[in-house]
Short mmCIF file of C-alpha atoms in Angstrom, two decimals:
data_model
loop_
_atom_site.label_atom_id
_atom_site.label_comp_id
_atom_site.label_asym_id
_atom_site.label_seq_id
_atom_site.Cartn_x
_atom_site.Cartn_y
_atom_site.Cartn_z
CA UNK A 75 -3.66 -4.06 25.84
CA UNK A 76 -1.59 -7.45 25.28
CA UNK A 77 -4.95 -8.86 23.24
CA UNK A 78 -5.50 -5.87 21.30
CA UNK A 79 -2.13 -6.40 19.84
CA UNK A 80 -2.42 -10.02 20.09
CA UNK A 81 -5.84 -9.21 17.63
CA UNK A 82 -3.49 -7.66 15.11
CA UNK A 83 -1.24 -10.34 14.43
CA UNK A 84 -3.32 -12.58 14.46
CA UNK A 85 -4.94 -11.95 11.91
CA UNK A 86 -1.92 -11.38 9.22
CA UNK A 87 -0.83 -14.74 11.09
CA UNK A 88 -3.90 -16.15 9.34
CA UNK A 89 -3.60 -14.40 6.23
CA UNK A 90 0.19 -15.64 6.49
CA UNK A 91 -1.04 -19.42 7.00
CA UNK A 92 -3.55 -19.28 4.21
CA UNK A 93 -1.15 -18.28 0.98
CA UNK A 94 0.58 -20.76 2.71
CA UNK A 95 -1.38 -23.63 3.04
CA UNK A 96 -2.20 -22.62 -0.10
CA UNK A 97 1.52 -22.29 -2.01
CA UNK A 98 3.56 -23.69 1.19
CA UNK A 99 5.39 -19.95 0.49
CA UNK A 100 5.25 -17.14 2.83
CA UNK A 101 3.88 -13.62 1.81
CA UNK A 102 6.59 -11.68 2.62
CA UNK A 103 4.44 -8.71 1.79
CA UNK A 104 1.96 -8.92 2.99
CA UNK A 105 2.20 -6.74 4.90
CA UNK A 106 3.08 -3.61 2.63
CA UNK A 107 0.23 -4.83 0.71
CA UNK A 108 -1.04 -4.30 4.36
CA UNK A 109 0.13 -0.87 4.54
CA UNK A 110 -0.62 0.05 0.99
CA UNK A 111 -4.30 -0.61 1.33
CA UNK A 112 -4.48 1.19 4.78
CA UNK A 113 -3.54 4.66 2.63
CA UNK A 114 -5.76 4.22 0.10
CA UNK A 115 -8.79 4.32 3.64
CA UNK A 116 -6.77 7.66 4.47
CA UNK A 117 -6.56 9.12 1.62
CA UNK A 118 -10.54 8.30 1.39
CA UNK A 119 -10.94 9.61 4.25
CA UNK A 120 -8.67 12.89 3.30
CA UNK A 121 -11.73 14.20 1.05
CA UNK A 122 -14.58 13.37 2.67
CA UNK A 123 -15.78 9.97 1.82
CA UNK A 124 -17.48 8.17 5.61
CA UNK A 125 -14.80 6.19 7.56
CA UNK A 126 -16.75 3.58 7.82
CA UNK A 127 -17.54 4.09 3.68
CA UNK A 128 -14.22 3.58 3.55
CA UNK A 129 -12.79 1.20 5.12
CA UNK A 130 -15.67 -0.96 3.38
CA UNK A 131 -13.77 -0.32 -0.06
CA UNK A 132 -10.89 -0.80 1.13
CA UNK A 133 -11.23 -4.15 2.52
CA UNK A 134 -13.03 -4.89 -1.71
CA UNK A 135 -10.05 -2.64 -3.71
CA UNK A 136 -7.80 -4.99 -1.54
CA UNK A 137 -9.62 -8.52 -2.43
CA UNK A 138 -8.79 -7.23 -5.50
CA UNK A 139 -5.44 -6.30 -5.34
CA UNK A 140 -4.80 -10.02 -4.02
CA UNK A 141 -6.49 -11.79 -6.69
CA UNK A 142 -4.73 -9.76 -9.07
CA UNK A 143 -1.34 -9.87 -7.25
CA UNK A 144 -2.02 -13.73 -7.59
CA UNK A 145 -3.05 -14.02 -10.79
CA UNK A 146 -0.54 -11.42 -12.69
CA UNK A 147 2.27 -11.79 -10.83
CA UNK A 148 2.39 -14.86 -8.78
CA UNK A 149 0.92 -17.48 -11.36
CA UNK A 150 3.33 -17.33 -14.65
CA UNK A 151 6.62 -18.08 -11.90
CA UNK A 152 4.34 -21.09 -8.99
CA UNK A 153 6.68 -23.99 -11.23
CA UNK A 154 9.36 -22.20 -10.31
CA UNK A 155 12.38 -22.62 -7.85
CA UNK A 156 10.92 -21.86 -5.00
CA UNK A 157 14.25 -19.66 -4.62
CA UNK A 158 12.79 -17.30 -7.72
CA UNK A 159 9.43 -17.05 -5.65
CA UNK A 160 11.47 -15.88 -2.08
CA UNK A 161 12.57 -12.78 -4.91
CA UNK A 162 8.89 -12.67 -6.59
CA UNK A 163 7.91 -12.03 -2.82
CA UNK A 164 11.03 -9.66 -1.38
CA UNK A 165 10.44 -7.30 -4.87
CA UNK A 166 6.46 -7.06 -3.95
CA UNK A 167 7.96 -5.64 -1.09
CA UNK A 168 10.01 -3.26 -1.85
CA UNK A 169 7.97 -2.22 -4.50
CA UNK A 170 4.15 -1.45 -2.41
CA UNK A 171 6.83 0.31 -0.13
CA UNK A 172 9.24 2.10 -2.47
CA UNK A 173 5.09 3.41 -4.00
CA UNK A 174 4.13 4.18 -1.19
CA UNK A 175 6.65 6.35 -0.58
CA UNK A 176 6.77 7.78 -3.23
CA UNK A 177 2.38 8.68 -3.79
CA UNK A 178 2.01 9.16 0.16
CA UNK A 179 5.36 10.68 1.23
CA UNK A 180 7.43 8.61 3.81
CA UNK A 181 6.29 12.24 6.81
CA UNK A 182 4.04 9.91 9.35
CA UNK A 183 0.58 10.86 9.33
CA UNK A 184 -1.88 9.93 12.07
CA UNK A 185 -4.59 7.44 11.27
CA UNK A 186 -8.60 8.65 13.03
CA UNK A 187 -9.65 6.06 15.12
CA UNK A 188 -13.88 5.67 14.76
CA UNK A 189 -13.50 4.95 17.78
CA UNK A 190 -14.52 7.89 21.51
CA UNK A 191 -10.94 9.29 22.73
CA UNK A 192 -12.62 8.78 26.59
CA UNK A 193 -12.33 5.21 27.09
CA UNK A 194 -15.57 2.44 27.41
CA UNK A 195 -17.47 1.50 30.24
CA UNK A 196 -15.24 3.56 33.00
CA UNK A 197 -11.86 1.01 31.70
CA UNK A 198 -8.62 2.29 32.65
CA UNK A 199 -7.05 -0.79 31.57
CA UNK A 200 -7.81 -0.31 27.36
CA UNK A 201 -8.83 3.24 25.12
CA UNK A 202 -11.94 2.71 23.83
CA UNK A 203 -9.98 1.72 20.50
CA UNK A 204 -7.67 -1.03 21.52
CA UNK A 205 -11.46 -2.23 22.66
CA UNK A 206 -12.65 -1.42 19.45
CA UNK A 207 -9.66 -2.88 16.88
CA UNK A 208 -10.61 -6.65 18.56
CA UNK A 209 -14.24 -6.69 18.82
CA UNK A 210 -12.90 -6.37 15.26
CA UNK A 211 -10.45 -8.06 14.30
CA UNK A 212 -13.28 -10.89 16.46
CA UNK A 213 -15.66 -10.29 14.13
CA UNK A 214 -13.51 -10.77 11.03
CA UNK A 215 -12.17 -14.39 12.48
CA UNK A 216 -15.87 -16.09 13.50
CA UNK A 217 -16.84 -14.89 10.35
CA UNK A 218 -13.60 -16.38 8.22
CA UNK A 219 -14.98 -19.28 10.35
CA UNK A 220 -18.47 -19.68 9.53
CA UNK A 221 -17.26 -18.93 5.93
CA UNK A 222 -14.71 -21.48 5.75
CA UNK A 223 -16.54 -24.23 7.53
CA UNK A 224 -20.27 -23.83 6.32
CA UNK A 225 -20.46 -22.63 3.30
CA UNK A 226 -18.89 -24.72 0.06
CA UNK A 227 -17.27 -21.77 -1.49
CA UNK A 228 -15.59 -22.20 1.91
CA UNK A 229 -14.79 -26.12 1.58
CA UNK A 230 -14.02 -25.97 -1.44
CA UNK A 231 -11.53 -23.31 -1.50
CA UNK A 232 -10.28 -25.62 2.13
CA UNK A 233 -10.02 -28.36 -0.63
CA UNK A 234 -7.76 -26.64 -2.84
CA UNK A 235 -5.33 -25.78 -0.58
CA UNK A 236 -4.81 -28.96 1.13
CA UNK A 237 -4.90 -31.11 -1.69
CA UNK A 238 -5.95 -29.79 -5.81
CA UNK A 239 -4.96 -32.42 -7.89
CA UNK A 240 -7.86 -34.56 -6.03
CA UNK A 241 -9.80 -30.88 -5.46
CA UNK A 242 -9.62 -30.87 -9.26
CA UNK A 243 -10.69 -35.01 -9.94
CA UNK A 244 -14.02 -33.66 -8.62
CA UNK A 245 -14.28 -30.83 -10.37
CA UNK A 246 -13.12 -27.70 -7.78
CA UNK A 247 -10.98 -25.51 -10.34
CA UNK A 248 -8.00 -24.83 -8.12
CA UNK A 249 -6.79 -21.93 -9.50
CA UNK A 250 -9.30 -19.38 -8.94
CA UNK A 251 -9.51 -21.17 -5.15
CA UNK A 252 -6.09 -19.87 -5.21
CA UNK A 253 -6.69 -16.57 -5.86
CA UNK A 254 -9.49 -16.16 -3.84
CA UNK A 255 -7.60 -17.17 -0.88
CA UNK A 256 -4.75 -14.49 -1.78
CA UNK A 257 -7.71 -11.71 -1.88
CA UNK A 258 -9.07 -12.93 1.39
CA UNK A 259 -5.98 -12.67 2.59
CA UNK A 260 -4.90 -9.19 1.13
CA UNK A 261 -9.03 -8.23 2.82
CA UNK A 262 -7.95 -9.92 6.49
CA UNK A 263 -4.19 -7.80 5.75
CA UNK A 264 -6.19 -4.23 5.06
CA UNK A 265 -8.43 -4.62 7.59
CA UNK A 266 -5.23 -5.44 10.29
CA UNK A 267 -3.59 -2.56 8.71
CA UNK A 268 -6.13 -0.21 9.74
CA UNK A 269 -7.05 -1.14 13.05
CA UNK A 270 -3.29 -0.45 13.96
CA UNK A 271 -2.56 2.78 12.38
CA UNK A 272 -4.18 4.52 14.78
CA UNK A 273 -1.08 3.22 16.98
CA UNK A 274 1.41 3.24 15.75
CA UNK A 275 -0.15 5.74 12.23
CA UNK A 276 0.52 5.81 9.05
CA UNK A 277 3.61 5.10 6.92
CA UNK A 278 4.97 3.26 4.37
CA UNK A 279 6.84 0.90 7.30
CA UNK A 280 4.56 0.58 9.90
CA UNK A 281 3.82 -2.48 8.98
CA UNK A 282 7.44 -4.68 9.88
CA UNK A 283 7.63 -5.41 12.69
CA UNK A 284 4.19 -6.03 13.43
CA UNK A 285 4.42 -8.69 9.87
CA UNK A 286 7.57 -10.60 12.11
CA UNK A 287 4.80 -10.61 15.22
CA UNK A 288 2.81 -12.58 13.26
CA UNK A 289 4.80 -14.94 12.12
CA UNK A 290 6.23 -15.79 15.40
CA UNK A 291 2.28 -16.29 15.87
CA UNK A 292 2.39 -18.55 12.86
CA UNK A 293 5.47 -20.28 13.72
CA UNK A 294 4.24 -20.76 17.25
CA UNK A 295 0.54 -21.94 15.97
CA UNK A 296 1.61 -23.89 13.31
CA UNK A 297 2.01 -22.59 9.70
CA UNK A 298 -0.63 -24.90 8.60
CA UNK A 299 -2.80 -24.36 10.80
CA UNK A 300 -5.74 -21.36 10.82
CA UNK A 301 -6.76 -21.78 13.92
CA UNK A 302 -3.38 -22.22 16.09
CA UNK A 303 -1.45 -18.82 13.79
CA UNK A 304 -4.56 -16.72 15.25
CA UNK A 305 -4.17 -18.48 19.66
CA UNK A 306 -0.39 -17.97 18.47
CA UNK A 307 -0.46 -14.22 17.36
CA UNK A 308 -2.47 -13.78 20.55
CA UNK A 309 -0.06 -15.60 22.49
CA UNK A 310 2.58 -13.43 21.12
CA UNK A 311 1.21 -10.17 21.59
CA UNK A 312 0.76 -10.24 25.37
CA UNK A 313 4.00 -12.00 26.07
CA UNK A 314 5.10 -8.57 24.21
CA UNK A 315 3.29 -7.06 26.55
CA UNK A 316 4.35 -8.70 29.61
#
């Protein structure tokens, strides 16, 4: 169970690290953006959209939302003092939380799980949802590793985050690489929110504690190390249960 929870922390920690690598700032609104995306998935399921279609639409929508937030809100203030940027991130947190409560109310809602209720393989230690969510998390992490390691776009995004000046000199559009990084971070957060919602139930404050644990995991593994953040998230999840 600690590994299953740690997978969620690892996903959010990875999203935090992706934005930190690009901006050297922590996005305090990461959890609220994930929560808002989870509400969108819930609304789609309520109107009859099949679970996995709602999942795919929500992840794609979260990616677009992340890009829009970076281009419209973060980009104009990127050269401002650090305190001003922190205020912007906190404002985003409050806005997403309040808008979610305004639209969907603060009533706790059950979120469906796509996995069967009975234990898989006769296992009595982990629920089917915990096993399934851990599998989804590992698949996402492996896909991200392959994307950043083997694709030209992934390599360009890594270069833009690590050395923007040199990246511009070789023709990489650093601004758009950073926007794509925000989009990917928002999409990863949406997946984490959808996976954890059946366990913690859906409400506007559901990601607050998860963001804190994910931040602890990111610090434990190294705030500028994606692999370390993933490992740190799993360690925090196990230690929490122990």
